[in-house]
Short mmCIF file of C-alpha atoms and ligand atoms in Angstrom, two decimals:
data_model
loop_
_atom_site.label_atom_id
_atom_site.label_comp_id
_atom_site.label_asym_id
_atom_site.label_seq_id
_atom_site.Cartn_x
_atom_site.Cartn_y
_atom_site.Cartn_z
CA MET A 1 -7.04 -40.23 -36.35
CA THR A 2 -6.51 -36.71 -37.83
CA ASN A 3 -9.02 -33.97 -37.42
CA THR A 4 -9.59 -30.74 -39.35
CA LEU A 5 -10.30 -28.00 -36.95
CA ARG A 6 -10.17 -24.12 -37.07
CA ASP A 7 -8.25 -23.91 -33.62
CA PRO A 8 -7.95 -26.83 -31.24
CA GLY A 9 -7.12 -24.19 -28.57
CA LEU A 10 -10.86 -23.25 -28.47
CA ALA A 11 -11.78 -26.73 -26.89
CA SER A 12 -12.31 -25.49 -23.06
CA GLU A 13 -15.03 -23.07 -24.30
CA GLY A 14 -16.62 -25.91 -26.24
CA HIS A 15 -16.52 -28.16 -23.38
CA ARG A 16 -18.45 -25.62 -21.22
CA LYS A 17 -21.17 -25.62 -24.03
CA LEU A 18 -21.35 -29.37 -24.10
CA GLN A 19 -21.62 -29.72 -20.27
CA TRP A 20 -24.57 -27.21 -20.18
CA VAL A 21 -26.34 -29.21 -22.84
CA ARG A 22 -25.59 -32.63 -21.54
CA GLU A 23 -27.09 -31.79 -18.17
CA ARG A 24 -30.43 -30.65 -20.02
CA MET A 25 -30.91 -33.68 -22.29
CA PRO A 26 -32.56 -36.12 -20.16
CA VAL A 27 -33.63 -38.59 -22.88
CA LEU A 28 -29.99 -38.84 -24.16
CA ALA A 29 -28.86 -39.22 -20.79
CA ALA A 30 -31.15 -42.14 -20.29
CA LEU A 31 -29.57 -43.69 -23.44
CA ARG A 32 -25.97 -42.83 -22.27
CA ASP A 33 -26.49 -44.79 -19.08
CA ARG A 34 -27.63 -47.75 -21.07
CA TYR A 35 -25.30 -47.58 -23.96
CA GLN A 36 -22.20 -47.39 -21.77
CA GLN A 37 -23.34 -50.82 -20.33
CA THR A 38 -24.45 -52.42 -23.65
CA ARG A 39 -22.50 -50.82 -26.28
CA PRO A 40 -25.11 -51.45 -29.01
CA PHE A 41 -22.67 -49.83 -31.77
CA ALA A 42 -19.56 -51.79 -30.89
CA GLY A 43 -17.98 -52.51 -34.27
CA GLN A 44 -19.95 -49.84 -36.11
CA ARG A 45 -18.31 -46.89 -38.02
CA ILE A 46 -20.71 -43.93 -38.00
CA ALA A 47 -20.46 -41.02 -40.43
CA VAL A 48 -22.39 -37.96 -39.17
CA SER A 49 -23.38 -34.70 -41.18
CA LEU A 50 -25.24 -32.50 -38.84
CA HIS A 51 -24.99 -28.96 -37.82
CA LEU A 52 -21.97 -29.07 -35.60
CA GLU A 53 -23.07 -27.22 -32.47
CA ALA A 54 -23.19 -28.42 -28.83
CA LYS A 55 -26.37 -30.65 -29.07
CA THR A 56 -24.78 -32.43 -32.05
CA ALA A 57 -21.57 -32.99 -30.31
CA VAL A 58 -23.65 -34.62 -27.36
CA LEU A 59 -25.15 -36.98 -29.77
CA ALA A 60 -21.78 -37.92 -31.50
CA GLU A 61 -20.28 -38.43 -27.97
CA LEU A 62 -23.17 -40.80 -27.15
CA LEU A 63 -22.64 -42.91 -30.33
CA HIS A 64 -18.92 -43.09 -29.54
CA LEU A 65 -19.66 -44.18 -25.91
CA GLY A 66 -22.08 -46.76 -27.46
CA GLY A 67 -19.02 -48.28 -29.09
CA ALA A 68 -18.93 -46.73 -32.42
CA GLU A 69 -15.98 -45.16 -34.33
CA VAL A 70 -17.61 -41.82 -35.19
CA ALA A 71 -16.50 -39.00 -37.84
CA VAL A 72 -18.47 -35.87 -37.90
CA THR A 73 -18.82 -32.99 -40.21
CA SER A 74 -21.28 -30.07 -40.49
CA SER A 75 -24.29 -30.13 -42.80
CA ASN A 76 -23.94 -26.38 -43.47
CA PRO A 77 -20.82 -24.27 -44.01
CA LEU A 78 -21.89 -21.57 -41.61
CA SER A 79 -23.25 -23.80 -38.67
CA THR A 80 -20.16 -25.15 -37.22
CA GLN A 81 -19.11 -23.76 -34.00
CA ASP A 82 -15.40 -23.95 -33.84
CA ASP A 83 -15.03 -24.24 -30.12
CA VAL A 84 -17.63 -27.18 -30.01
CA ALA A 85 -15.75 -28.79 -32.84
CA ALA A 86 -12.47 -28.59 -31.02
CA ALA A 87 -14.02 -29.89 -27.82
CA LEU A 88 -15.67 -32.88 -29.52
CA ALA A 89 -12.22 -33.99 -31.17
CA GLU A 90 -10.86 -34.23 -27.48
CA LEU A 91 -13.67 -36.70 -26.77
CA GLY A 92 -12.29 -39.14 -29.24
CA VAL A 93 -14.61 -38.47 -32.24
CA GLU A 94 -13.05 -37.59 -35.53
CA VAL A 95 -13.92 -34.12 -36.77
CA HIS A 96 -13.72 -32.33 -40.09
CA ALA A 97 -15.32 -28.98 -40.06
CA TRP A 98 -14.89 -25.22 -39.47
CA ARG A 99 -17.21 -22.34 -39.61
CA GLY A 100 -17.16 -20.46 -42.94
CA ALA A 101 -16.24 -23.46 -45.12
CA SER A 102 -15.94 -22.70 -48.64
CA ALA A 103 -17.98 -24.88 -51.04
CA GLU A 104 -14.76 -26.81 -51.74
CA GLU A 105 -13.92 -27.26 -48.12
CA PHE A 106 -17.50 -28.27 -47.34
CA ASP A 107 -17.25 -30.95 -49.94
CA ARG A 108 -13.77 -32.09 -48.82
CA PHE A 109 -14.85 -32.47 -45.15
CA HIS A 110 -17.72 -34.87 -46.16
CA HIS A 111 -15.37 -36.87 -48.14
CA ARG A 112 -12.98 -37.07 -45.16
CA VAL A 113 -15.85 -38.31 -42.96
CA LEU A 114 -16.75 -40.89 -45.56
CA ASP A 115 -13.19 -42.05 -45.70
CA LEU A 116 -14.11 -43.86 -42.29
CA GLU A 117 -15.88 -46.29 -44.64
CA PRO A 118 -19.14 -46.04 -42.74
CA THR A 119 -21.58 -48.69 -41.74
CA LEU A 120 -24.25 -46.18 -40.70
CA VAL A 121 -24.82 -42.70 -41.66
CA VAL A 122 -26.61 -39.72 -39.91
CA ASP A 123 -27.66 -36.99 -42.33
CA ASP A 124 -29.25 -33.60 -42.15
CA GLY A 125 -30.04 -32.78 -45.79
CA ALA A 126 -28.73 -36.06 -47.35
CA GLU A 127 -25.28 -34.56 -47.85
CA LEU A 128 -23.61 -37.98 -47.10
CA SER A 129 -26.09 -39.95 -49.02
CA GLU A 130 -25.80 -37.96 -52.20
CA ARG A 131 -22.04 -38.50 -52.08
CA LEU A 132 -22.44 -42.19 -51.30
CA HIS A 133 -24.63 -42.68 -54.32
CA GLY A 134 -22.28 -40.30 -56.48
CA SER A 135 -18.49 -40.48 -56.49
CA ARG A 136 -18.29 -42.70 -53.36
CA GLN A 137 -20.42 -45.72 -54.58
CA ALA A 138 -17.60 -48.08 -53.67
CA LEU A 139 -18.39 -47.67 -50.08
CA LEU A 140 -21.97 -48.58 -50.58
CA PRO A 141 -21.65 -52.30 -49.72
CA ASN A 142 -20.52 -51.45 -46.15
CA VAL A 143 -23.49 -49.15 -45.40
CA ARG A 144 -26.19 -51.00 -43.47
CA GLY A 145 -28.34 -47.87 -43.33
CA GLY A 146 -28.91 -44.58 -41.65
CA ALA A 147 -31.24 -41.84 -40.43
CA GLU A 148 -32.26 -38.38 -42.03
CA GLU A 149 -33.11 -35.42 -39.87
CA THR A 150 -34.83 -33.01 -42.33
CA THR A 151 -37.72 -32.52 -44.68
CA THR A 152 -35.19 -31.52 -47.29
CA GLY A 153 -33.23 -34.45 -47.01
CA LEU A 154 -36.11 -36.87 -47.26
CA MET A 155 -37.01 -35.14 -50.48
CA ARG A 156 -33.71 -36.02 -51.79
CA LEU A 157 -33.76 -39.56 -50.50
CA ARG A 158 -37.24 -40.26 -51.78
CA ALA A 159 -36.14 -39.02 -55.35
CA LEU A 160 -33.34 -41.58 -55.09
CA ALA A 161 -35.71 -44.20 -53.93
CA ARG A 162 -38.20 -43.55 -56.68
CA THR A 163 -35.70 -44.33 -59.43
CA GLY A 164 -34.60 -47.43 -57.42
CA GLN A 165 -31.14 -46.16 -56.77
CA LEU A 166 -31.32 -45.72 -52.86
CA ALA A 167 -28.86 -48.64 -51.97
CA TYR A 168 -29.72 -48.76 -48.20
CA PRO A 169 -32.50 -48.20 -45.68
CA MET A 170 -32.88 -44.70 -44.39
CA ILE A 171 -35.07 -43.98 -41.40
CA ALA A 172 -37.20 -40.79 -41.63
CA VAL A 173 -36.53 -39.39 -38.31
CA ASN A 174 -38.08 -36.03 -39.52
CA ASP A 175 -41.38 -37.55 -39.98
CA ALA A 176 -41.71 -39.13 -36.49
CA ASP A 177 -44.29 -37.28 -34.36
CA MET A 178 -41.63 -36.58 -31.58
CA LYS A 179 -39.65 -34.82 -34.21
CA HIS A 180 -41.67 -32.72 -36.40
CA LEU A 181 -44.31 -31.62 -33.91
CA PHE A 182 -41.59 -30.23 -31.64
CA ASP A 183 -38.42 -29.63 -33.56
CA ASN A 184 -39.90 -28.26 -36.78
CA ARG A 185 -42.70 -26.17 -34.95
CA TYR A 186 -41.26 -25.17 -31.47
CA GLY A 187 -37.61 -25.55 -32.36
CA THR A 188 -37.56 -23.54 -35.67
CA GLY A 189 -40.19 -21.06 -34.11
CA GLN A 190 -37.92 -20.16 -31.21
CA SER A 191 -34.56 -20.48 -32.80
CA THR A 192 -35.34 -18.39 -35.76
CA TRP A 193 -36.67 -15.34 -33.62
CA ASP A 194 -33.95 -15.70 -31.29
CA ALA A 195 -31.14 -15.39 -34.13
CA ILE A 196 -33.09 -12.68 -35.90
CA MET A 197 -33.71 -10.51 -32.43
CA ARG A 198 -30.07 -11.20 -31.04
CA HIS A 199 -28.60 -9.59 -34.36
CA THR A 200 -31.12 -6.97 -35.06
CA ASN A 201 -31.93 -5.91 -31.60
CA LEU A 202 -35.21 -4.69 -32.78
CA VAL A 203 -38.73 -4.95 -31.48
CA VAL A 204 -41.02 -7.51 -33.01
CA ALA A 205 -44.18 -6.36 -31.32
CA GLY A 206 -46.16 -4.24 -33.64
CA ALA A 207 -44.06 -5.14 -36.63
CA VAL A 208 -45.41 -6.99 -39.72
CA ALA A 209 -43.69 -10.34 -39.84
CA VAL A 210 -44.09 -12.13 -43.21
CA VAL A 211 -43.75 -15.90 -42.97
CA SER A 212 -43.43 -17.60 -46.22
CA GLY A 213 -44.62 -21.30 -46.03
CA TYR A 214 -46.85 -22.77 -43.56
CA GLY A 215 -45.61 -26.33 -43.03
CA TRP A 216 -44.71 -27.42 -39.52
CA CYS A 217 -41.73 -24.97 -39.63
CA GLY A 218 -43.72 -22.15 -40.91
CA LYS A 219 -46.32 -22.77 -38.29
CA GLY A 220 -43.85 -22.42 -35.64
CA VAL A 221 -42.32 -19.31 -36.97
CA ALA A 222 -45.79 -17.58 -37.35
CA GLN A 223 -47.02 -18.71 -33.81
CA ARG A 224 -43.88 -17.36 -32.29
CA ALA A 225 -44.09 -14.00 -33.96
CA ARG A 226 -47.64 -13.79 -32.99
CA GLY A 227 -46.47 -14.50 -29.29
CA LEU A 228 -43.96 -11.72 -29.70
CA GLY A 229 -46.63 -9.23 -30.68
CA ALA A 230 -46.07 -9.05 -34.45
CA ARG A 231 -48.81 -8.66 -37.03
CA VAL A 232 -48.29 -11.87 -38.86
CA VAL A 233 -48.89 -12.36 -42.61
CA VAL A 234 -48.40 -15.84 -44.19
CA THR A 235 -47.69 -16.45 -47.80
CA GLU A 236 -48.46 -19.82 -49.32
CA VAL A 237 -48.79 -21.73 -52.63
CA ASP A 238 -50.94 -24.57 -51.06
CA PRO A 239 -54.61 -23.65 -50.75
CA VAL A 240 -55.08 -26.19 -47.79
CA ARG A 241 -52.18 -24.78 -45.92
CA ALA A 242 -53.41 -21.31 -46.73
CA ASN A 243 -56.94 -22.11 -45.23
CA GLU A 244 -55.12 -23.51 -42.24
CA ALA A 245 -53.24 -20.17 -41.71
CA LEU A 246 -56.40 -18.19 -42.13
CA MET A 247 -58.36 -20.41 -39.45
CA ASP A 248 -55.20 -20.03 -37.21
CA GLY A 249 -55.94 -16.40 -37.35
CA PHE A 250 -53.26 -15.05 -39.61
CA GLU A 251 -53.58 -12.82 -42.66
CA VAL A 252 -52.80 -14.55 -45.94
CA MET A 253 -51.73 -12.72 -49.10
CA PRO A 254 -49.31 -13.18 -52.08
CA MET A 255 -45.64 -12.28 -51.62
CA LEU A 256 -46.09 -9.35 -53.99
CA GLU A 257 -48.51 -7.73 -51.55
CA ALA A 258 -46.86 -8.69 -48.49
CA ALA A 259 -43.61 -7.26 -49.72
CA ARG A 260 -44.93 -3.79 -49.54
CA ILE A 261 -45.92 -4.04 -45.78
CA GLY A 262 -43.47 -6.33 -44.17
CA LYS A 263 -40.77 -5.46 -41.72
CA PHE A 264 -39.37 -9.04 -40.94
CA PHE A 265 -39.44 -11.61 -43.80
CA VAL A 266 -38.77 -15.30 -42.96
CA THR A 267 -38.83 -18.02 -45.68
CA VAL A 268 -39.47 -21.57 -44.67
CA THR A 269 -40.79 -23.17 -47.83
CA GLY A 270 -38.10 -25.58 -48.95
CA ASN A 271 -38.42 -23.98 -52.58
CA ARG A 272 -36.19 -21.32 -54.37
CA ASP A 273 -36.79 -17.72 -55.20
CA VAL A 274 -39.50 -17.12 -52.76
CA ILE A 275 -38.29 -13.62 -52.36
CA SER A 276 -36.81 -12.37 -55.44
CA ARG A 277 -36.22 -9.00 -57.47
CA PRO A 278 -40.00 -7.89 -58.00
CA HIS A 279 -40.37 -8.33 -54.22
CA PHE A 280 -37.20 -6.41 -53.39
CA ASP A 281 -38.50 -3.69 -55.65
CA ARG A 282 -41.59 -3.14 -53.36
CA MET A 283 -39.85 -3.35 -49.91
CA ALA A 284 -39.68 -0.63 -47.49
CA ASP A 285 -36.44 0.76 -46.13
CA GLY A 286 -35.04 -1.39 -43.29
CA ALA A 287 -36.92 -4.64 -44.26
CA VAL A 288 -35.01 -7.67 -42.75
CA LEU A 289 -34.65 -10.73 -44.79
CA ALA A 290 -34.01 -14.10 -43.12
CA ASN A 291 -34.28 -17.73 -44.43
CA ALA A 292 -35.04 -20.74 -42.02
CA GLY A 293 -35.28 -23.26 -44.78
CA HIS A 294 -32.44 -25.87 -45.23
CA PHE A 295 -30.86 -24.50 -48.39
CA ASP A 296 -29.70 -20.79 -49.10
CA VAL A 297 -31.97 -20.70 -52.28
CA GLU A 298 -35.32 -19.32 -50.94
CA ILE A 299 -34.14 -15.67 -50.99
CA ASP A 300 -32.63 -14.87 -54.30
CA VAL A 301 -29.34 -13.70 -52.92
CA GLN A 302 -27.77 -13.53 -56.37
CA ALA A 303 -30.41 -10.97 -57.69
CA LEU A 304 -29.99 -8.98 -54.47
CA ARG A 305 -26.29 -8.84 -54.83
CA GLN A 306 -26.42 -7.96 -58.74
CA GLY A 307 -29.24 -5.42 -58.27
CA ALA A 308 -27.81 -3.53 -55.15
CA ILE A 309 -25.96 -0.32 -55.84
CA GLY A 310 -23.90 -0.76 -52.77
CA THR A 311 -23.64 -2.53 -49.26
CA VAL A 312 -23.54 -1.50 -45.86
CA ALA A 313 -22.09 -3.40 -42.85
CA GLY A 314 -24.67 -4.52 -40.30
CA ARG A 315 -24.39 -4.30 -36.46
CA THR A 316 -23.02 -7.82 -36.38
CA GLU A 317 -21.12 -9.91 -38.94
CA ALA A 318 -24.63 -11.88 -39.67
CA MET A 319 -26.18 -8.86 -41.38
CA VAL A 320 -25.34 -7.10 -44.59
CA GLY A 321 -27.42 -4.03 -45.78
CA TYR A 322 -28.01 -3.86 -49.56
CA ARG A 323 -28.65 -0.57 -50.91
CA TRP A 324 -31.57 -1.06 -53.46
CA PRO A 325 -32.14 1.44 -56.45
CA THR A 326 -35.52 2.34 -54.81
CA GLY A 327 -33.62 4.05 -52.06
CA ALA A 328 -34.45 1.17 -49.56
CA THR A 329 -31.82 -0.55 -47.68
CA LEU A 330 -32.64 -4.16 -47.37
CA TRP A 331 -30.90 -6.26 -44.57
CA LEU A 332 -29.96 -9.89 -45.38
CA MET A 333 -29.15 -12.09 -42.60
CA ALA A 334 -26.56 -14.78 -42.54
CA GLU A 335 -26.03 -14.58 -46.51
CA GLY A 336 -29.64 -16.12 -46.73
CA ARG A 337 -28.41 -19.34 -45.14
CA LEU A 338 -30.59 -20.92 -42.50
CA VAL A 339 -30.61 -18.08 -39.91
CA ASN A 340 -31.20 -20.11 -36.76
CA LEU A 341 -27.92 -22.03 -37.14
CA ALA A 342 -25.80 -19.72 -39.24
CA ALA A 343 -26.46 -16.73 -36.82
CA GLY A 344 -27.72 -18.63 -33.79
CA ASP A 345 -27.22 -21.84 -31.71
CA GLY A 346 -29.95 -23.99 -33.45
CA HIS A 347 -33.01 -25.29 -31.61
CA PRO A 348 -33.33 -25.09 -27.96
CA VAL A 349 -31.62 -27.96 -26.01
CA GLU A 350 -34.66 -29.81 -24.75
CA ILE A 351 -35.93 -30.05 -28.40
CA MET A 352 -32.91 -31.57 -29.82
CA ASP A 353 -32.83 -34.03 -26.96
CA LEU A 354 -35.85 -35.50 -28.57
CA SER A 355 -34.75 -35.30 -32.19
CA PHE A 356 -31.36 -36.84 -31.34
CA ALA A 357 -32.83 -39.53 -29.16
CA LEU A 358 -34.86 -40.54 -32.18
CA GLN A 359 -31.78 -40.60 -34.26
CA ALA A 360 -29.70 -42.79 -31.83
CA ARG A 361 -32.73 -45.30 -31.27
CA SER A 362 -33.37 -45.38 -35.07
CA LEU A 363 -29.71 -46.47 -35.64
CA GLU A 364 -30.02 -49.03 -32.83
CA HIS A 365 -33.29 -50.26 -34.27
CA LEU A 366 -31.74 -50.76 -37.79
CA LEU A 367 -29.01 -53.00 -36.44
CA THR A 368 -31.50 -55.14 -34.64
CA HIS A 369 -34.19 -55.14 -37.28
CA PRO A 370 -32.55 -54.87 -40.64
CA LEU A 371 -34.61 -53.27 -43.38
CA PRO A 372 -34.58 -53.40 -47.25
CA PRO A 373 -33.27 -50.45 -49.18
CA GLY A 374 -35.82 -47.50 -49.05
CA VAL A 375 -37.00 -44.56 -46.90
CA HIS A 376 -38.81 -46.13 -43.72
CA PRO A 377 -40.67 -44.45 -40.90
CA VAL A 378 -39.40 -44.49 -37.41
CA ASP A 379 -40.60 -47.37 -35.59
CA PRO A 380 -43.72 -46.22 -33.63
CA ALA A 381 -42.38 -47.95 -30.45
CA VAL A 382 -39.22 -45.77 -30.71
CA ASP A 383 -41.42 -42.79 -31.22
CA ARG A 384 -43.47 -43.64 -27.98
CA TRP A 385 -40.45 -44.59 -25.94
CA VAL A 386 -38.89 -40.94 -26.60
CA ALA A 387 -42.34 -39.47 -25.61
CA GLN A 388 -42.67 -41.42 -22.45
CA THR A 389 -38.96 -41.00 -21.33
CA ARG A 390 -39.39 -37.34 -21.64
CA LEU A 391 -42.62 -37.31 -19.62
CA ASP A 392 -40.88 -39.55 -16.98
CA ALA A 393 -38.02 -36.96 -16.89
CA LEU A 394 -40.51 -34.10 -16.40
CA GLY A 395 -42.25 -36.23 -13.61
CA VAL A 396 -45.49 -35.85 -15.73
CA ALA A 397 -47.94 -38.80 -15.29
CA ILE A 398 -50.64 -39.53 -17.66
CA ASP A 399 -53.75 -41.71 -17.72
CA GLN A 400 -53.60 -45.44 -18.74
CA LEU A 401 -56.41 -47.15 -20.78
CA THR A 402 -58.44 -49.41 -18.66
CA PRO A 403 -59.02 -53.20 -20.02
CA GLY A 404 -62.68 -52.02 -20.82
CA GLN A 405 -61.44 -48.99 -22.96
CA VAL A 406 -59.05 -51.31 -24.78
CA ALA A 407 -61.85 -53.70 -25.53
CA TYR A 408 -64.01 -50.80 -26.60
CA LEU A 409 -61.48 -49.37 -28.99
CA GLN A 410 -60.95 -52.84 -30.54
CA SER A 411 -64.51 -53.37 -31.06
CA VAL A 412 -65.45 -50.05 -32.80
N1 ADE B 501 -28.85 -28.36 -33.99
C1 ADE B 501 -28.31 -29.46 -34.57
N2 ADE B 501 -29.13 -29.83 -35.61
C2 ADE B 501 -30.11 -28.99 -35.80
C3 ADE B 501 -31.03 -28.89 -36.66
N3 ADE B 501 -31.28 -29.60 -37.67
N4 ADE B 501 -31.99 -27.76 -36.50
C4 ADE B 501 -31.91 -26.97 -35.54
N5 ADE B 501 -30.84 -27.10 -34.65
C5 ADE B 501 -29.92 -27.91 -34.81
#
């Protein structure tokens, strides 16, 4: 097994991060105990494309301890933590990733992972599935299925399914209650503001924070901004979601208006060109632009680069100031890539415990309950198991339905 790493010498730092995380993911710990006994993935080869930071490494380790051969790359060129990658490679998992991969390297690393000839895939953004249905179709007969982490990846997979091309079952982990209600909302909310604050060191209280998109991720980003004391403005294209934002107590207006008053801008729409040249023209000096959506298309970075009359280095490498012809300097974070991973550590540990437990349990479920090609929901029993296991770990008890209540619910 060969690995592609920036520096294997970074492993000891990576092991410290892994240990911190391992001890704080009780749902994965419950699975680890069981998998070491039962080895449900014995004989499986699992290809993984997820943001390669410590929580992801703990999931990969778990799948390996469960008996699988595992190869991992990162689902974003900027989200690999090189120390974590080095540590993971020492744990018997094949790793092809480094932070700052070029587009060509990013593609090559995905192909190296696919060289494992996977029987199962774990995707974040459907990068593996796209290649398996493109230039790597020869590998399709091996693939028993997989699981997808994100809203964006599911859009890509559903497009394949609509044209009858999706060749294997993919479990929509993103849509499980124990995923999107927590990861998308509380995870994106906290990790996005963590990244913005650690790199800008600016106060959010009293500032205008413009959140574009009011899906689960946008709700989380807006809620956390309010918690930090910001005046929060939401921009939306969906009238239902716009009403939801209004009733949640946020201001709603078009981006052209919001551009004039915002200090912090966060895009979480899943769409392109949400902030573009006409908006840059209206922004005040010092505006901070961050994207928390999967792809780096939400802020029109090309227009920013082309229209700027110069650049200024920021206080960290994650920030570049673009000197705009209006006299304003506009600060772009993490090249417009998803800020919470490209300039942070991703979602909090306890949140990824839930998402990754759903990943592992969904793969296990696929092996015991084979499904036809297509996009399938997470089995409700798996979702409930994750919820209950977390409550048990927290020592939180809840009420049980009485037989009379069960009968009542069945009769109405
Ligand atoms: N860590 C690993 N994968 C992640 C994801 N999809 N979002 C946030 N943090 C992560």
